[in-house]
Short mmCIF file of C-alpha atoms in Angstrom, two decimals:
data_model
loop_
_atom_site.label_atom_id
_atom_site.label_comp_id
_atom_site.label_asym_id
_atom_site.label_seq_id
_atom_site.Cartn_x
_atom_site.Cartn_y
_atom_site.Cartn_z
CA MET A 1 12.60 12.07 -27.09
CA ALA A 2 11.03 12.96 -23.80
CA ASP A 3 7.28 13.69 -23.54
CA TYR A 4 5.17 15.28 -20.94
CA SER A 5 1.54 15.80 -20.53
CA ILE A 6 0.67 19.41 -19.78
CA TRP A 7 -2.38 20.90 -17.85
CA VAL A 8 -3.03 24.45 -16.79
CA LEU A 9 -4.79 24.27 -13.35
CA GLU A 10 -6.77 27.20 -12.23
CA TYR A 11 -6.53 27.63 -8.50
CA CYS A 12 -8.86 30.94 -8.18
CA TYR A 13 -9.98 33.79 -10.35
CA ASN A 14 -10.90 37.30 -10.40
CA PRO A 15 -14.31 37.82 -12.19
CA THR A 16 -13.76 41.54 -12.78
CA HIS A 17 -10.02 42.33 -13.27
CA PRO A 18 -9.22 45.71 -15.08
CA VAL A 19 -7.88 45.14 -18.59
CA GLY A 20 -5.43 48.04 -17.91
CA SER A 21 -3.39 46.07 -15.40
CA VAL A 22 -3.00 42.99 -17.73
CA LEU A 23 -2.10 44.90 -21.13
CA TYR A 24 0.10 47.87 -20.83
CA ALA A 25 -1.71 51.36 -21.28
CA ARG A 26 -5.03 49.77 -22.00
CA PHE A 27 -6.55 52.22 -19.54
CA ASN A 28 -10.28 52.56 -19.12
CA ALA A 29 -10.86 49.38 -21.18
CA GLY A 30 -13.40 47.54 -18.77
CA THR A 31 -12.72 44.38 -17.04
CA LEU A 32 -12.14 40.71 -17.89
CA ARG A 33 -12.09 37.47 -16.10
CA LEU A 34 -8.57 36.74 -14.77
CA PRO A 35 -7.55 33.20 -13.96
CA PHE A 36 -4.88 32.46 -11.42
CA SER A 37 -3.09 29.11 -12.28
CA TYR A 38 -0.20 26.82 -12.01
CA ILE A 39 0.88 24.15 -14.69
CA LEU A 40 1.22 20.52 -14.13
CA MET A 41 3.46 18.38 -16.33
CA ARG A 42 3.73 14.66 -16.07
CA GLY A 43 5.93 12.36 -17.93
CA ASN A 44 9.21 10.24 -17.53
CA GLY A 45 8.25 9.32 -14.08
CA TYR A 46 8.10 12.92 -12.89
CA ASN A 47 5.21 15.23 -11.66
CA VAL A 48 6.36 18.92 -12.19
CA LEU A 49 4.72 21.97 -11.29
CA VAL A 50 5.58 25.55 -12.69
CA ASP A 51 4.55 28.00 -9.97
CA VAL A 52 2.63 27.23 -6.92
CA GLY A 53 -0.16 29.94 -6.49
CA HIS A 54 -0.60 32.02 -3.56
CA ASN A 55 -0.89 31.06 0.06
CA ASP A 56 -4.18 31.55 1.62
CA LYS A 57 -3.11 30.95 4.99
CA ASP A 58 -1.17 34.22 5.87
CA TYR A 59 -1.32 37.67 4.39
CA GLY A 60 -2.53 35.89 1.00
CA HIS A 61 -6.04 35.69 2.53
CA VAL A 62 -6.09 39.38 2.63
CA PHE A 63 -5.37 39.29 -1.04
CA THR A 64 -8.21 36.76 -1.79
CA GLU A 65 -10.55 39.02 0.12
CA ARG A 66 -9.44 42.51 -1.05
CA PHE A 67 -9.56 41.54 -4.69
CA ASN A 68 -12.50 39.46 -4.73
CA LEU A 69 -10.94 36.51 -5.81
CA GLN A 70 -13.35 33.55 -6.35
CA SER A 71 -12.86 29.73 -5.60
CA TRP A 72 -9.58 29.92 -4.06
CA HIS A 73 -8.43 26.22 -3.44
CA SER A 74 -5.33 24.78 -2.03
CA PRO A 75 -2.95 22.97 -4.16
CA ARG A 76 -4.07 19.73 -2.24
CA ASP A 77 -7.74 20.32 -3.50
CA VAL A 78 -6.69 21.20 -7.10
CA LEU A 79 -4.31 18.40 -7.38
CA LYS A 80 -6.90 16.00 -6.09
CA THR A 81 -8.90 16.75 -9.29
CA CYS A 82 -5.96 15.38 -11.07
CA GLY A 83 -5.49 12.15 -8.97
CA LEU A 84 -2.32 13.66 -7.18
CA THR A 85 -1.25 15.06 -3.75
CA PRO A 86 1.27 17.72 -3.12
CA GLU A 87 3.50 15.00 -1.81
CA ASP A 88 3.51 13.35 -5.36
CA ILE A 89 5.02 16.57 -6.85
CA THR A 90 8.71 15.89 -7.59
CA HIS A 91 9.79 19.31 -9.18
CA VAL A 92 8.64 22.74 -8.88
CA ILE A 93 9.90 25.61 -11.10
CA ILE A 94 9.51 28.94 -9.99
CA THR A 95 9.01 31.48 -12.80
CA HIS A 96 9.34 34.57 -10.57
CA GLY A 97 8.95 35.53 -6.96
CA HIS A 98 5.69 37.18 -6.82
CA PHE A 99 3.42 35.97 -4.20
CA ASP A 100 0.68 34.50 -6.60
CA HIS A 101 3.37 32.35 -7.93
CA MET A 102 5.82 31.49 -5.16
CA GLY A 103 3.27 31.47 -2.09
CA ALA A 104 2.51 27.83 -1.52
CA THR A 105 6.04 26.49 -1.62
CA ASP A 106 5.76 24.74 1.74
CA GLU A 107 2.96 22.49 0.53
CA PHE A 108 5.32 20.26 -1.45
CA PRO A 109 7.51 18.58 1.06
CA ASN A 110 9.22 16.30 -1.48
CA ALA A 111 9.73 18.82 -4.52
CA GLN A 112 13.07 19.98 -5.64
CA PHE A 113 12.68 23.70 -6.39
CA PHE A 114 14.29 25.66 -9.06
CA ILE A 115 14.63 29.53 -9.10
CA GLN A 116 16.89 31.96 -10.80
CA GLU A 117 19.47 33.13 -8.27
CA ARG A 118 19.30 36.65 -9.58
CA GLU A 119 15.75 36.81 -8.07
CA LEU A 120 17.01 36.21 -4.72
CA GLN A 121 20.06 38.43 -5.11
CA LYS A 122 17.67 41.52 -6.33
CA TRP A 123 15.34 40.97 -3.26
CA ILE A 124 18.44 41.38 -1.11
CA TRP A 125 19.35 44.55 -2.83
CA ALA A 126 16.02 45.97 -2.97
CA MET A 127 15.16 45.36 0.74
CA ALA A 128 18.20 47.45 1.60
CA LEU A 129 17.30 50.57 -0.24
CA ASP A 130 16.00 53.83 1.29
CA ARG A 131 12.41 53.83 2.11
CA ARG A 132 11.42 56.24 -0.74
CA LEU A 133 12.47 53.35 -3.20
CA ARG A 134 10.06 50.92 -1.49
CA TRP A 135 7.94 50.51 -4.45
CA ILE A 136 10.67 48.17 -5.81
CA SER A 137 10.11 45.49 -3.12
CA GLU A 138 6.40 45.82 -2.38
CA ALA A 139 5.29 42.89 -4.42
CA THR A 140 7.56 40.47 -2.60
CA ASP A 141 6.17 38.86 0.56
CA PRO A 142 8.97 38.22 2.83
CA GLY A 143 6.82 35.35 4.27
CA ASP A 144 7.19 33.81 0.92
CA ILE A 145 10.80 33.88 1.13
CA MET A 146 10.90 32.45 4.34
CA ARG A 147 8.86 29.41 3.45
CA VAL A 148 11.69 28.54 0.86
CA VAL A 149 14.38 28.43 3.64
CA ASP A 150 13.30 24.92 4.60
CA ALA A 151 13.49 23.59 1.15
CA ALA A 152 16.95 25.08 0.69
CA ARG A 153 18.22 23.67 4.12
CA GLN A 154 16.96 20.29 3.06
CA GLY A 155 18.88 20.48 -0.37
CA ARG A 156 15.68 20.92 -2.22
CA LEU A 157 16.50 24.21 -3.89
CA THR A 158 18.49 24.82 -6.96
CA CYS A 159 19.60 28.42 -7.44
CA VAL A 160 19.96 28.68 -11.41
CA ASN A 161 22.30 31.16 -13.01
CA GLY A 162 21.02 31.82 -16.54
CA PRO A 163 19.94 29.30 -18.89
CA MET A 164 19.72 25.64 -17.90
CA ASP A 165 19.30 22.79 -20.59
CA ASP A 166 17.63 19.64 -19.52
CA VAL A 167 16.75 20.57 -16.12
CA LEU A 168 14.71 17.47 -16.52
CA PRO A 169 14.85 15.49 -19.84
CA GLY A 170 13.41 17.60 -22.63
CA ILE A 171 12.71 20.60 -20.18
CA ASP A 172 14.96 23.79 -20.51
CA LEU A 173 14.81 27.02 -18.33
CA ARG A 174 15.51 30.35 -20.00
CA PRO A 175 16.22 33.42 -18.09
CA ALA A 176 14.33 36.87 -18.95
CA PHE A 177 16.30 39.00 -16.78
CA ASP A 178 15.21 42.50 -15.86
CA THR A 179 11.72 42.17 -17.37
CA HIS A 180 8.59 41.43 -15.27
CA THR A 181 10.91 40.88 -12.26
CA ALA A 182 14.67 40.94 -11.95
CA GLY A 183 15.07 37.04 -12.11
CA SER A 184 12.20 35.95 -14.14
CA GLN A 185 12.46 32.80 -16.27
CA TYR A 186 10.33 30.78 -18.72
CA VAL A 187 10.05 27.07 -19.30
CA VAL A 188 10.76 25.42 -22.62
CA VAL A 189 9.05 21.98 -22.96
CA ARG A 190 10.51 20.14 -26.09
CA ASN A 191 7.80 17.42 -26.62
CA ALA A 192 7.78 15.07 -29.57
CA SER A 193 4.58 16.68 -30.83
CA GLY A 194 6.48 20.22 -30.81
CA THR A 195 7.76 22.84 -28.53
CA THR A 196 5.62 24.49 -25.81
CA ILE A 197 6.55 27.55 -23.76
CA LEU A 198 5.35 28.24 -20.28
CA ALA A 199 5.69 31.88 -19.96
CA GLY A 200 4.78 32.66 -16.50
CA ASP A 201 3.96 36.39 -16.21
CA LEU A 202 6.17 37.37 -19.13
CA VAL A 203 3.00 36.95 -20.90
CA TYR A 204 -0.22 37.57 -19.40
CA GLN A 205 -2.52 37.07 -22.37
CA TYR A 206 -2.55 36.44 -26.09
CA GLU A 207 -2.80 40.15 -26.88
CA ASN A 208 0.84 40.40 -25.40
CA LEU A 209 1.90 38.21 -28.27
CA HIS A 210 -0.04 39.56 -31.19
CA GLY A 211 -1.20 43.06 -30.09
CA GLY A 212 -4.77 42.12 -30.74
CA THR A 213 -3.92 41.89 -34.47
CA PRO A 214 -2.93 38.18 -35.10
CA GLU A 215 -2.86 38.97 -38.86
CA ASP A 216 -0.29 41.63 -38.24
CA PRO A 217 1.13 40.78 -35.06
CA TYR A 218 3.22 42.91 -32.71
CA TYR A 219 4.39 42.40 -29.23
CA ILE A 220 3.03 44.56 -26.28
CA PRO A 221 4.16 44.71 -22.73
CA VAL A 222 2.27 43.19 -19.85
CA GLY A 223 0.45 45.49 -17.70
CA TYR A 224 3.15 45.49 -14.89
CA SER A 225 6.93 45.14 -14.86
CA GLN A 226 9.16 45.79 -12.01
CA GLU A 227 12.07 46.26 -14.53
CA SER A 228 12.22 46.99 -18.17
CA GLN A 229 9.05 46.73 -20.64
CA THR A 230 11.52 46.74 -23.62
CA ASN A 231 13.62 43.74 -22.11
CA GLY A 232 10.06 42.25 -21.55
CA VAL A 233 8.92 42.74 -25.17
CA VAL A 234 12.49 41.27 -26.43
CA SER A 235 12.01 38.09 -24.26
CA ILE A 236 8.43 37.82 -25.85
CA ALA A 237 10.28 38.07 -29.38
CA GLU A 238 12.85 35.13 -28.26
CA MET A 239 9.91 32.97 -27.24
CA MET A 240 8.03 33.52 -30.41
CA LYS A 241 11.16 32.62 -32.41
CA THR A 242 11.56 29.58 -30.35
CA VAL A 243 7.98 28.37 -31.33
CA ASP A 244 8.44 29.34 -34.96
CA PHE A 245 6.00 32.46 -34.28
CA ASP A 246 3.03 30.16 -33.49
CA TYR A 247 1.67 31.87 -30.42
CA ARG A 248 -0.71 29.25 -29.40
CA ARG A 249 2.49 27.32 -28.40
CA ILE A 250 3.10 29.81 -25.63
CA ILE A 251 1.04 29.36 -22.61
CA PRO A 252 0.41 32.82 -20.90
CA GLY A 253 0.27 33.31 -17.15
CA HIS A 254 -3.33 34.32 -16.98
CA GLU A 255 -5.10 33.54 -20.14
CA GLU A 256 -8.80 32.70 -19.86
CA ARG A 257 -9.27 31.71 -23.43
CA LEU A 258 -7.04 28.65 -23.23
CA ARG A 259 -10.54 27.01 -23.02
CA ASP A 260 -11.18 27.96 -26.65
CA ASP A 261 -7.92 26.55 -27.88
CA PHE A 262 -7.42 23.46 -25.75
CA PRO A 263 -9.66 20.81 -24.42
CA SER A 264 -10.84 22.05 -21.11
CA ARG A 265 -13.49 21.48 -18.26
CA THR A 266 -14.63 23.04 -15.19
CA THR A 267 -14.11 20.90 -12.17
CA GLU A 268 -16.57 20.42 -9.24
CA LEU A 269 -14.34 23.13 -7.66
CA GLY A 270 -15.63 25.52 -10.17
CA LEU A 271 -12.23 25.97 -11.51
CA ARG A 272 -10.84 25.29 -15.22
CA ILE A 273 -8.63 22.57 -16.31
CA SER A 274 -6.95 22.99 -19.82
CA GLU A 275 -5.32 20.15 -21.46
CA ILE A 276 -2.32 21.73 -23.47
CA ASN A 277 -0.57 18.30 -24.40
CA LEU A 278 -1.57 14.66 -23.56
CA THR A 279 0.77 11.76 -24.06
CA ALA A 280 -0.20 8.16 -24.53
CA GLU A 281 1.04 7.31 -21.04
CA GLN A 282 -1.60 9.70 -19.12
CA ALA A 283 -5.36 9.64 -19.14
CA SER A 284 -7.20 12.80 -20.15
CA LEU A 285 -8.14 15.15 -17.24
CA VAL A 286 -10.85 16.83 -19.21
CA ARG A 287 -12.91 14.22 -20.90
CA MET B 1 3.53 46.21 27.75
CA ASP B 2 7.12 46.83 27.00
CA PRO B 3 8.59 43.62 25.42
CA ARG B 4 12.14 44.88 26.35
CA THR B 5 11.15 43.96 29.98
CA LEU B 6 9.90 40.51 29.21
CA PRO B 7 11.72 37.76 30.94
CA ARG B 8 13.87 35.67 28.77
CA ASP B 9 11.49 32.67 28.92
CA ALA B 10 8.54 34.92 27.64
CA ILE B 11 10.61 35.84 24.45
CA ASP B 12 11.35 32.13 24.04
CA ARG B 13 7.71 31.23 24.48
CA LEU B 14 6.91 33.73 21.72
CA MET B 15 9.50 32.35 19.44
CA THR B 16 7.96 28.73 19.68
CA THR B 17 4.31 29.12 20.71
CA PRO B 18 2.06 31.13 18.42
CA ALA B 19 -0.53 30.65 20.89
CA ALA B 20 1.26 32.86 23.39
CA ILE B 21 0.08 35.83 21.56
CA ALA B 22 -3.49 35.14 22.93
CA ALA B 23 -2.12 36.50 26.24
CA LEU B 24 -1.63 39.94 24.79
CA PRO B 25 -4.24 42.64 25.67
CA SER B 26 -7.53 43.38 24.02
CA ARG B 27 -8.54 41.63 20.81
CA PRO B 28 -8.46 43.79 17.59
CA PRO B 29 -11.61 45.18 16.18
CA PRO B 30 -12.85 43.45 12.99
CA ALA B 31 -10.07 43.10 10.29
CA ALA B 32 -12.00 45.10 7.84
CA ARG B 33 -12.05 48.36 9.95
CA MET B 34 -12.28 51.19 7.79
CA CYS B 35 -10.18 54.27 7.55
CA GLU B 36 -13.03 56.49 8.43
CA ASP B 37 -13.44 54.80 11.84
CA LEU B 38 -9.87 56.03 12.82
CA ASP B 39 -9.56 58.82 15.24
CA ASP B 40 -6.88 61.52 14.84
CA ALA B 41 -4.47 60.00 17.46
CA THR B 42 -4.71 56.50 15.81
CA THR B 43 -4.13 58.08 12.39
CA ARG B 44 -1.15 59.91 13.81
CA TYR B 45 0.07 56.65 15.33
CA ILE B 46 -0.25 54.72 12.01
CA ILE B 47 1.85 57.43 10.18
CA ALA B 48 4.48 57.49 12.74
CA MET B 49 4.80 53.61 12.88
CA ARG B 50 4.81 52.86 9.20
CA PRO B 51 8.57 53.40 8.84
CA ALA B 52 9.36 50.96 11.66
CA PHE B 53 6.96 48.30 10.16
CA ASP B 54 8.60 48.64 6.80
CA ASP B 55 12.13 48.51 8.17
CA LEU B 56 11.27 45.31 10.02
CA ARG B 57 9.55 43.90 6.86
CA HIS B 58 12.71 44.64 4.79
CA ALA B 59 14.85 42.99 7.58
CA THR B 60 12.90 39.93 7.51
CA GLY B 61 13.08 39.74 3.62
CA GLN B 62 16.91 40.29 3.67
CA ILE B 63 17.75 37.76 6.38
CA ALA B 64 15.50 35.09 4.84
CA SER B 65 17.03 35.44 1.31
CA LEU B 66 20.61 35.27 2.87
CA LEU B 67 19.58 32.09 4.82
CA ILE B 68 18.21 30.69 1.46
CA LEU B 69 21.55 31.70 -0.30
CA GLN B 70 23.60 30.22 2.34
CA ALA B 71 21.77 26.92 2.47
CA ALA B 72 21.62 26.48 -1.32
CA LYS B 73 24.95 28.08 -2.44
CA GLY B 74 27.12 27.86 0.61
CA SER B 75 28.35 30.70 3.05
CA ALA B 76 31.24 31.48 0.75
CA THR B 77 28.86 32.96 -1.80
CA LEU B 78 26.84 35.39 0.52
CA PRO B 79 27.18 38.81 -0.59
CA ASP B 80 29.95 40.65 1.59
CA TYR B 81 28.66 44.12 1.95
CA PRO B 82 27.75 45.94 4.93
CA MET B 83 23.94 45.20 4.43
CA LEU B 84 23.73 43.08 7.48
CA ALA B 85 25.09 45.72 9.80
CA GLN B 86 22.66 48.19 8.22
CA THR B 87 19.84 45.84 8.64
CA ALA B 88 20.64 45.37 12.30
CA SER B 89 20.98 49.23 12.68
CA ALA B 90 17.64 49.56 10.97
CA CYS B 91 15.95 47.19 13.41
CA ARG B 92 17.38 49.13 16.34
CA GLN B 93 16.07 52.30 15.04
CA ALA B 94 12.71 50.63 14.60
CA ARG B 95 13.04 49.48 18.07
CA ASP B 96 13.73 53.00 19.35
CA ARG B 97 10.79 54.41 17.37
CA VAL B 98 8.30 51.71 18.58
CA PHE B 99 9.14 51.89 22.34
CA SER B 100 9.20 55.73 22.33
CA MET B 101 5.59 55.81 21.18
CA ARG B 102 2.77 55.89 23.57
CA PRO B 103 -0.03 54.35 21.36
CA PRO B 104 -3.57 55.71 21.75
CA PRO B 105 -6.13 53.21 23.11
CA ALA B 106 -7.40 52.16 19.66
CA ALA B 107 -3.62 51.22 18.82
CA ALA B 108 -2.76 49.40 21.87
CA HIS B 109 -3.43 45.87 20.36
CA HIS B 110 -1.29 46.85 17.24
CA HIS B 111 1.54 48.23 19.39
CA ALA B 112 1.86 45.10 21.50
CA HIS B 113 2.23 42.94 18.28
CA LEU B 114 4.58 45.51 16.64
CA SER B 115 6.72 45.65 19.93
CA CYS B 116 6.97 41.91 19.96
CA ALA B 117 7.91 41.87 16.30
CA THR B 118 10.54 44.48 16.85
CA VAL B 119 12.21 42.63 19.66
CA LEU B 120 12.13 39.16 17.71
CA ILE B 121 13.25 40.47 14.37
CA THR B 122 15.94 42.74 15.98
CA LYS B 123 17.28 39.61 17.80
CA ALA B 124 17.25 37.72 14.29
CA ALA B 125 19.15 40.54 12.75
CA GLU B 126 21.80 40.70 15.42
CA ARG B 127 22.30 36.89 15.46
CA SER B 128 22.62 37.07 11.65
CA LEU B 129 25.27 39.81 11.82
CA ALA B 130 27.15 37.76 14.36
CA ALA B 131 26.94 34.39 12.76
CA ILE B 132 25.19 34.09 9.41
CA HIS B 133 28.42 33.03 7.88
CA ARG B 134 28.48 29.97 9.98
CA PRO B 135 26.71 27.25 8.01
CA ASP B 136 25.60 25.01 10.72
CA ASP B 137 22.05 24.12 11.69
CA GLU B 138 22.30 25.44 15.17
CA THR B 139 23.19 28.85 13.98
CA THR B 140 20.54 28.76 11.31
CA ASP B 141 17.85 27.74 13.75
CA ALA B 142 19.10 30.63 16.32
CA ILE B 143 18.35 33.02 13.64
CA LEU B 144 15.20 31.45 11.91
CA SER B 145 13.38 30.90 15.14
CA PRO B 146 12.98 34.62 16.10
CA LEU B 147 12.67 35.57 12.58
CA ARG B 148 9.49 33.33 12.17
CA ALA B 149 8.00 34.47 15.50
CA GLY B 150 8.77 38.02 14.49
CA TRP B 151 6.90 37.58 11.18
CA ARG B 152 3.93 36.06 12.82
CA GLU B 153 3.71 39.14 15.03
CA MET B 154 3.95 41.46 11.95
CA HIS B 155 0.99 39.54 10.42
CA SER B 156 -1.03 40.00 13.65
CA ALA B 157 -0.09 43.75 13.59
CA SER B 158 -1.13 44.03 9.86
CA ARG B 159 -4.47 42.82 10.88
CA ALA B 160 -4.78 45.13 13.83
CA LEU B 161 -4.91 48.32 12.11
CA PRO B 162 -4.97 49.49 8.41
CA GLY B 163 -1.96 50.78 6.66
CA PHE B 164 0.44 47.94 7.62
CA GLU B 165 0.90 45.67 4.68
CA THR B 166 3.19 42.77 4.60
CA VAL B 167 3.01 42.71 0.81
CA SER B 168 1.53 45.46 -1.42
CA PHE B 169 -1.06 44.23 -3.75
CA ALA B 170 -1.09 47.45 -5.34
CA ALA B 171 2.14 46.90 -6.89
CA THR B 172 1.55 43.85 -8.74
CA CYS B 173 0.03 42.53 -11.90
CA CYS B 174 -2.91 41.77 -9.96
CA ALA B 175 -3.46 45.11 -8.60
CA ALA B 176 -7.15 45.93 -9.08
CA HIS B 177 -7.12 49.64 -8.10
CA SER B 178 -10.84 49.58 -7.51
CA ALA B 179 -12.31 52.66 -5.65
CA GLY B 180 -11.77 50.82 -2.40
CA ASN B 181 -8.04 50.28 -2.99
CA ARG B 182 -6.96 53.80 -3.86
#
């Protein structure tokens, strides 16, 4: 069976993020520290990233400033703490097309990219709509789309249609259409030690998986969905079933408390690395 | 400055040389210019130009998405609907709107960038309409080159005045909606 080490790599964070934008309808519930991360997997000769973070070169820098994001560092700096360069990354799986997940694609000149075709098709549709419907397309940065053109022209982009088993040995892609975005997907990693799901923004934090009552869990939507919250909750149910209802086997997209459940350290950049799984072939990045 | 009157080599320079924008008039004020600093004429200018800016933003996203699909899936898979004609038409409307505007002094720098963006993105849209189904590198380059240059102008415009966002951070998971962002 294939085996991958898995690390969550923080690339910046918001120290005072409203709880209400993370957990559906939790208005006036204060703020929390919200990490922005991508995920590194190593094994079987592959260096795989799930998402790439936001680009700080263009409009992403406005995002960094406006939302008081702290310690933003480039993929080159973040990967250096893992002994890698962006050029070492062989595959990138994009969970969805928001700028904080798909903004830095041009940093990875050798990677093969995977994205659900539905995400692209829906952008084309949304950007043809009447101006009164512009909310639908506001979160997509055309600059991010343009950055992917070169990868596509070089034959480094795979447009996936629905589920895809063994995109790499032991790694499956599962669509969650019409949820957080139209073409969202999540990643199922079938390691020898058990299955781990990398949820992207289908799950922001653990509360989405247990509602704040792990002893009597229920699923609650993420704070923001462009499509159906109901579909989002159904996709959470599918994920939970896949991991035999052990919510700690699902890695949320913006969960600060990974540090409590997995070996973690803060790097010299002031950013957290959490070690979700470690195989015998890899050295620990947190010890 | 009216980019419609620019000689062809000047437009070509804009497509290939980001530094060419340095030749445009007057540097913008600090990027963090607050709304309360705006005079009425500039506010009216912002309101009038927002639709044109949004049309150009949408056109850029549409054309780039189609280029991705063409490259990744082949031109046979491109959606065959009148969207590209609609996009080119929207760009032409944006062009009319931008060039019929006499900007107030505080908006001159913004208007210069928006005008260049209009010319370049409209050119990309018209070339797409004519040739996007031809899957050769030369055609793609002919579309992508003005599209990228136009997008750089859009970024410059977005920094020159408030109210012109190339992506809205208020409509995402990370929207903070603090008092300053309302």
